Short mmCIF file of C-alpha atoms and ligand atoms in Angstrom, two decimals:
data_model
loop_
_atom_site.label_atom_id
_atom_site.label_comp_id
_atom_site.label_asym_id
_atom_site.label_seq_id
_atom_site.Cartn_x
_atom_site.Cartn_y
_atom_site.Cartn_z
CA UNK O 1 87.43 103.27 109.98
CA UNK O 2 89.49 106.87 108.89
CA UNK O 3 92.68 106.63 107.26
CA UNK O 4 95.32 108.25 109.34
CA UNK O 5 97.94 110.24 107.88
CA UNK O 6 100.69 113.26 108.82
CA UNK O 7 101.97 115.25 106.09
CA UNK O 8 105.19 117.02 107.16
CA UNK O 9 106.21 120.50 104.65
CA UNK O 10 102.95 122.18 103.18
CA UNK O 11 104.49 123.23 99.99
CA UNK O 12 102.70 122.93 96.67
CA UNK O 13 103.47 119.12 96.93
CA UNK O 14 102.50 118.34 100.55
CA UNK O 15 99.88 120.77 100.74
CA UNK O 16 97.80 119.18 97.54
CA UNK O 17 98.05 115.86 99.43
CA UNK O 18 96.82 117.35 102.33
CA UNK O 19 93.78 118.85 100.15
CA UNK O 20 93.33 115.52 98.68
CA UNK O 21 93.13 113.06 101.24
CA UNK O 22 90.84 115.36 103.45
CA UNK O 23 88.52 115.66 100.43
CA UNK O 24 88.44 111.63 100.50
CA UNK O 25 87.61 111.71 104.05
CA UNK O 26 91.05 111.32 105.98
CA UNK O 27 92.66 112.24 108.85
CA UNK O 28 95.52 114.16 108.39
CA UNK O 29 98.29 116.25 110.93
CA UNK O 30 100.13 118.90 108.77
CA UNK O 31 102.56 119.61 110.07
CA UNK O 32 105.65 122.91 108.63
CA UNK O 33 107.88 124.61 110.10
CA UNK O 34 106.65 128.15 108.77
CA UNK O 35 104.21 129.24 110.99
CA UNK O 36 102.11 130.95 107.91
CA UNK O 37 102.43 127.82 106.07
CA UNK O 38 100.39 126.24 108.88
CA UNK O 39 97.85 129.05 108.82
CA UNK O 40 96.97 128.15 105.88
CA UNK O 41 96.21 124.67 106.51
CA UNK O 42 94.85 125.20 109.73
CA UNK O 43 90.78 125.42 108.27
CA UNK O 44 91.67 122.59 106.06
CA UNK O 45 93.87 119.89 107.82
CA UNK O 46 92.47 117.83 111.11
CA UNK O 47 95.45 119.53 112.80
CA UNK O 48 97.78 121.87 111.57
CA UNK O 49 100.82 122.17 113.72
CA UNK O 50 103.86 124.29 113.62
CA UNK O 51 106.92 122.09 114.36
CA UNK O 52 110.61 121.23 113.34
CA UNK O 53 110.59 117.59 112.04
CA UNK O 54 114.56 117.44 112.59
CA UNK O 55 114.08 117.37 116.28
CA UNK O 56 113.43 113.76 117.22
CA UNK O 57 111.93 115.25 121.02
CA UNK O 58 109.41 117.42 118.80
CA UNK O 59 108.41 113.80 116.48
CA UNK O 60 107.94 112.20 120.00
CA UNK O 61 106.07 114.64 121.83
CA UNK O 62 103.24 114.84 118.68
CA UNK O 63 103.02 110.88 118.62
CA UNK O 64 103.81 110.26 115.11
CA UNK O 65 104.31 106.87 115.61
CA UNK O 66 100.95 106.00 115.84
CA UNK O 67 99.93 107.11 112.37
CA UNK O 68 99.74 104.69 109.51
CA UNK O 69 101.45 106.71 106.90
CA UNK O 70 103.65 109.58 107.14
CA UNK O 71 104.80 111.53 104.26
CA UNK O 72 108.05 113.68 104.16
CA UNK O 73 107.56 116.54 101.35
CA UNK O 74 110.44 118.57 102.60
CA UNK O 75 111.63 120.03 99.53
CA UNK O 76 114.79 121.95 98.87
CA UNK O 77 115.80 121.30 102.20
CA UNK O 78 117.71 117.70 101.92
CA UNK O 79 119.28 117.35 105.16
CA UNK O 80 116.11 118.31 107.23
CA UNK O 81 114.26 115.20 104.38
CA UNK O 82 116.83 112.70 105.45
CA UNK O 83 116.95 113.36 108.89
CA UNK O 84 113.24 113.39 109.53
CA UNK O 85 112.47 110.18 107.53
CA UNK O 86 115.75 108.82 109.40
CA UNK O 87 114.14 109.75 112.94
CA UNK O 88 110.48 108.62 111.39
CA UNK O 89 112.04 104.86 110.55
CA UNK O 90 113.73 104.53 114.04
CA UNK O 91 110.22 105.22 115.53
CA UNK O 92 108.60 102.46 113.99
CA UNK O 93 106.34 104.25 111.54
CA UNK O 94 104.60 101.81 109.25
CA UNK O 95 104.83 103.33 105.89
CA UNK O 96 107.08 106.27 104.77
CA UNK O 97 106.82 108.38 101.49
CA UNK O 98 109.12 110.77 100.87
CA UNK O 99 109.47 113.15 97.98
CA UNK O 100 113.11 113.24 96.29
CA UNK O 101 114.79 115.94 95.36
CA UNK O 102 117.40 114.03 92.53
CA UNK O 103 118.70 110.75 92.28
CA UNK O 104 121.50 110.74 95.44
CA UNK O 105 118.96 112.20 97.84
CA UNK O 106 116.52 109.03 96.47
CA UNK O 107 119.64 106.53 97.33
CA UNK O 108 120.28 107.76 100.43
CA UNK O 109 116.32 107.77 101.05
CA UNK O 110 116.19 103.77 100.24
CA UNK O 111 118.97 102.83 102.26
CA UNK O 112 117.71 104.61 105.32
CA UNK O 113 114.35 102.47 104.59
CA UNK O 114 111.80 105.14 103.14
CA UNK O 115 109.12 102.91 102.19
CA UNK O 116 108.05 104.78 98.85
CA UNK O 117 110.01 107.22 97.39
CA UNK O 118 108.48 109.77 94.67
CA UNK O 119 110.34 112.37 92.19
CA UNK O 120 106.81 114.43 91.05
CA UNK O 121 108.84 116.71 88.42
CA UNK O 122 110.48 113.40 87.39
CA UNK O 123 107.35 111.70 86.75
CA UNK O 124 105.38 114.50 85.45
CA UNK O 125 108.14 115.08 82.84
CA UNK O 126 108.12 111.58 81.87
CA UNK O 127 104.48 111.48 81.73
CA UNK O 128 104.50 114.27 79.44
CA UNK O 129 106.79 113.03 77.23
CA UNK O 130 105.26 109.80 76.98
CA UNK O 131 101.91 111.59 76.28
CA UNK O 132 103.47 113.39 73.31
CA UNK O 133 104.82 110.68 71.77
CA UNK O 134 102.11 109.15 71.35
CA UNK O 135 98.50 110.40 72.05
CA UNK O 136 97.60 106.72 73.01
CA UNK O 137 99.70 106.63 76.11
CA UNK O 138 97.60 107.92 79.12
CA UNK O 139 99.28 107.12 81.87
CA UNK O 140 102.20 105.83 82.88
CA UNK O 141 103.64 103.84 86.40
CA UNK O 142 107.54 103.49 86.78
CA UNK O 143 108.01 100.23 88.34
CA UNK O 144 111.93 100.28 88.40
CA UNK O 145 114.57 101.93 86.34
CA UNK O 146 113.63 99.73 83.19
CA UNK O 147 110.12 98.36 83.84
CA UNK O 148 106.52 100.04 83.46
CA UNK O 149 103.12 99.82 83.82
CA UNK O 150 101.60 102.15 80.41
CA UNK O 151 97.90 102.89 79.74
CA UNK O 152 97.43 102.45 76.10
CA UNK O 153 93.88 103.12 74.28
CA UNK O 154 93.42 100.87 71.12
CA UNK O 155 93.51 101.98 67.73
CA UNK O 156 91.98 100.72 65.02
CA UNK O 157 95.16 98.78 64.01
CA UNK O 158 94.89 96.97 67.35
CA UNK O 159 90.54 96.98 67.47
CA UNK O 160 88.78 93.92 66.47
CA UNK O 161 92.00 91.37 66.93
CA UNK O 162 92.28 89.29 69.72
CA UNK O 163 95.26 89.27 72.39
CA UNK O 164 96.26 85.57 70.78
CA UNK O 165 96.10 87.17 66.98
CA UNK O 166 98.24 90.12 67.61
CA UNK O 167 100.56 87.71 69.92
CA UNK O 168 101.91 90.51 71.65
CA UNK O 169 103.69 88.73 74.73
CA UNK O 170 105.99 86.71 71.92
CA UNK O 171 106.61 89.88 69.44
CA UNK O 172 107.57 91.91 72.22
CA UNK O 173 107.63 90.22 75.74
CA UNK O 174 105.18 92.39 77.44
CA UNK O 175 101.98 91.63 79.19
CA UNK O 176 98.41 92.93 78.53
CA UNK O 177 97.13 92.55 82.31
CA UNK O 178 93.93 94.08 82.15
CA UNK O 179 91.84 95.90 79.94
CA UNK O 180 89.89 99.34 80.83
CA UNK O 181 86.68 99.50 79.04
CA UNK O 182 84.23 102.18 80.19
CA UNK O 183 83.68 101.90 83.70
CA UNK O 184 84.30 98.01 83.51
CA UNK O 185 88.09 96.63 84.37
CA UNK O 186 89.26 93.10 83.02
CA UNK O 187 91.69 91.31 85.00
CA UNK O 188 94.06 89.05 83.09
CA UNK O 189 91.83 89.44 79.68
CA UNK O 190 91.61 86.30 78.09
CA UNK O 191 93.09 85.05 74.95
CA UNK O 192 90.02 85.23 72.59
CA UNK O 193 88.27 88.07 74.29
CA UNK O 194 88.55 90.94 71.58
CA UNK O 195 89.96 94.51 71.57
CA UNK O 196 87.31 97.06 71.05
CA UNK O 197 88.35 101.10 69.64
CA UNK O 198 88.73 102.78 72.38
CA UNK O 199 89.47 100.29 74.84
CA UNK O 200 92.16 100.79 77.46
CA UNK O 201 95.07 97.88 78.08
CA UNK O 202 97.13 97.65 80.82
CA UNK O 203 100.63 97.53 79.54
CA UNK O 204 103.03 95.57 81.87
CA UNK O 205 107.15 95.18 80.79
CA UNK O 206 110.44 96.50 79.87
CA UNK O 207 110.26 100.37 79.03
CA UNK O 208 112.10 99.16 76.07
CA UNK O 209 109.87 96.50 74.39
CA UNK O 210 106.46 98.99 75.39
CA UNK O 211 108.26 101.53 73.50
CA UNK O 212 109.07 99.07 70.33
CA UNK O 213 105.11 98.40 70.45
CA UNK O 214 103.69 101.81 70.93
CA UNK O 215 105.94 102.72 67.69
CA UNK O 216 105.08 99.82 65.94
CA UNK O 217 101.70 99.27 67.01
CA UNK O 218 100.39 102.39 67.80
P1 ATP R 301 107.25 122.17 96.65
O1 ATP R 301 107.64 121.58 94.85
O2 ATP R 301 106.35 120.84 97.20
O3 ATP R 301 106.36 123.44 96.92
P2 ATP R 301 109.76 122.72 97.58
O4 ATP R 301 109.79 121.42 96.99
O5 ATP R 301 110.31 123.88 96.85
O6 ATP R 301 107.77 122.30 97.31
P3 ATP R 301 110.11 123.59 100.07
O7 ATP R 301 109.16 124.80 99.78
O8 ATP R 301 111.53 123.86 100.10
O9 ATP R 301 109.92 122.28 99.46
O10 ATP R 301 109.76 122.87 101.46
C1 ATP R 301 108.47 122.14 101.51
C2 ATP R 301 108.26 122.59 102.89
O11 ATP R 301 108.69 121.48 104.15
C3 ATP R 301 108.09 124.14 103.28
O12 ATP R 301 107.19 124.78 103.37
C4 ATP R 301 109.12 124.09 104.28
O13 ATP R 301 108.67 125.37 105.57
C5 ATP R 301 108.79 122.62 105.18
N1 ATP R 301 109.99 122.70 105.48
C6 ATP R 301 111.26 122.75 105.55
N2 ATP R 301 111.98 122.22 106.65
C7 ATP R 301 111.26 121.62 107.67
C8 ATP R 301 111.46 120.92 108.91
N3 ATP R 301 112.49 120.63 109.28
N4 ATP R 301 110.51 120.51 109.70
C9 ATP R 301 109.02 120.90 109.14
N5 ATP R 301 109.48 121.36 108.15
C10 ATP R 301 110.00 122.08 107.09
#
């Protein structure tokens, strides 16, 4: 079954979500209050609609609560973003993802029940900074303010060792929950599995401990 999404706000962020969802064969209703933006997506999205989503009657008339997932990508108008999210929540939309503009905005969104809150600019900044600190840190997913999952490329200091001899959990308090090797991924690798040069380790733990590991071992 094709997945059903609504994207509200067709700026750079919302627009790229629409394009990618369509490329992945999803059904997407794209909404913006600006007719020019909607025009741009009329040939791309499954449906492209001009609407102001701070108007509850408009959201109801579009039947948005029938969709599985709504992404609110309204940027600068924080008030419109919060009001839209509140209306969607009250209508019982199962999953609501909202782009936050700043920490205060995020706090309010979480209070009113947004299921996922994303900060694309801040998250990309963190990702780039991590990549600059170590070329071996490939990707990064924030789990909370203090915990993350990182993809770390095994260098020659780790290669040839097993998880047991590295004793990473005891030394750093972090866990290697998976190893990607080419196309395969080993979930919960065994303690005696040797690490190969270029393996990508999926490491989970407190940021402070992961950073200690990256600085010492990489
Ligand atoms: P980006 O960085 O993704 O380009 P941005 O953070 O600059 O975006 P804006 O351009 O302010 O965000 O907003 C994204 C889109 O949301 C705009 O196209 C704007 O017309 C639309 N938008 C703003 N308010 C509403 C609303 N009440 N209903 C529907 N769309 C809205």
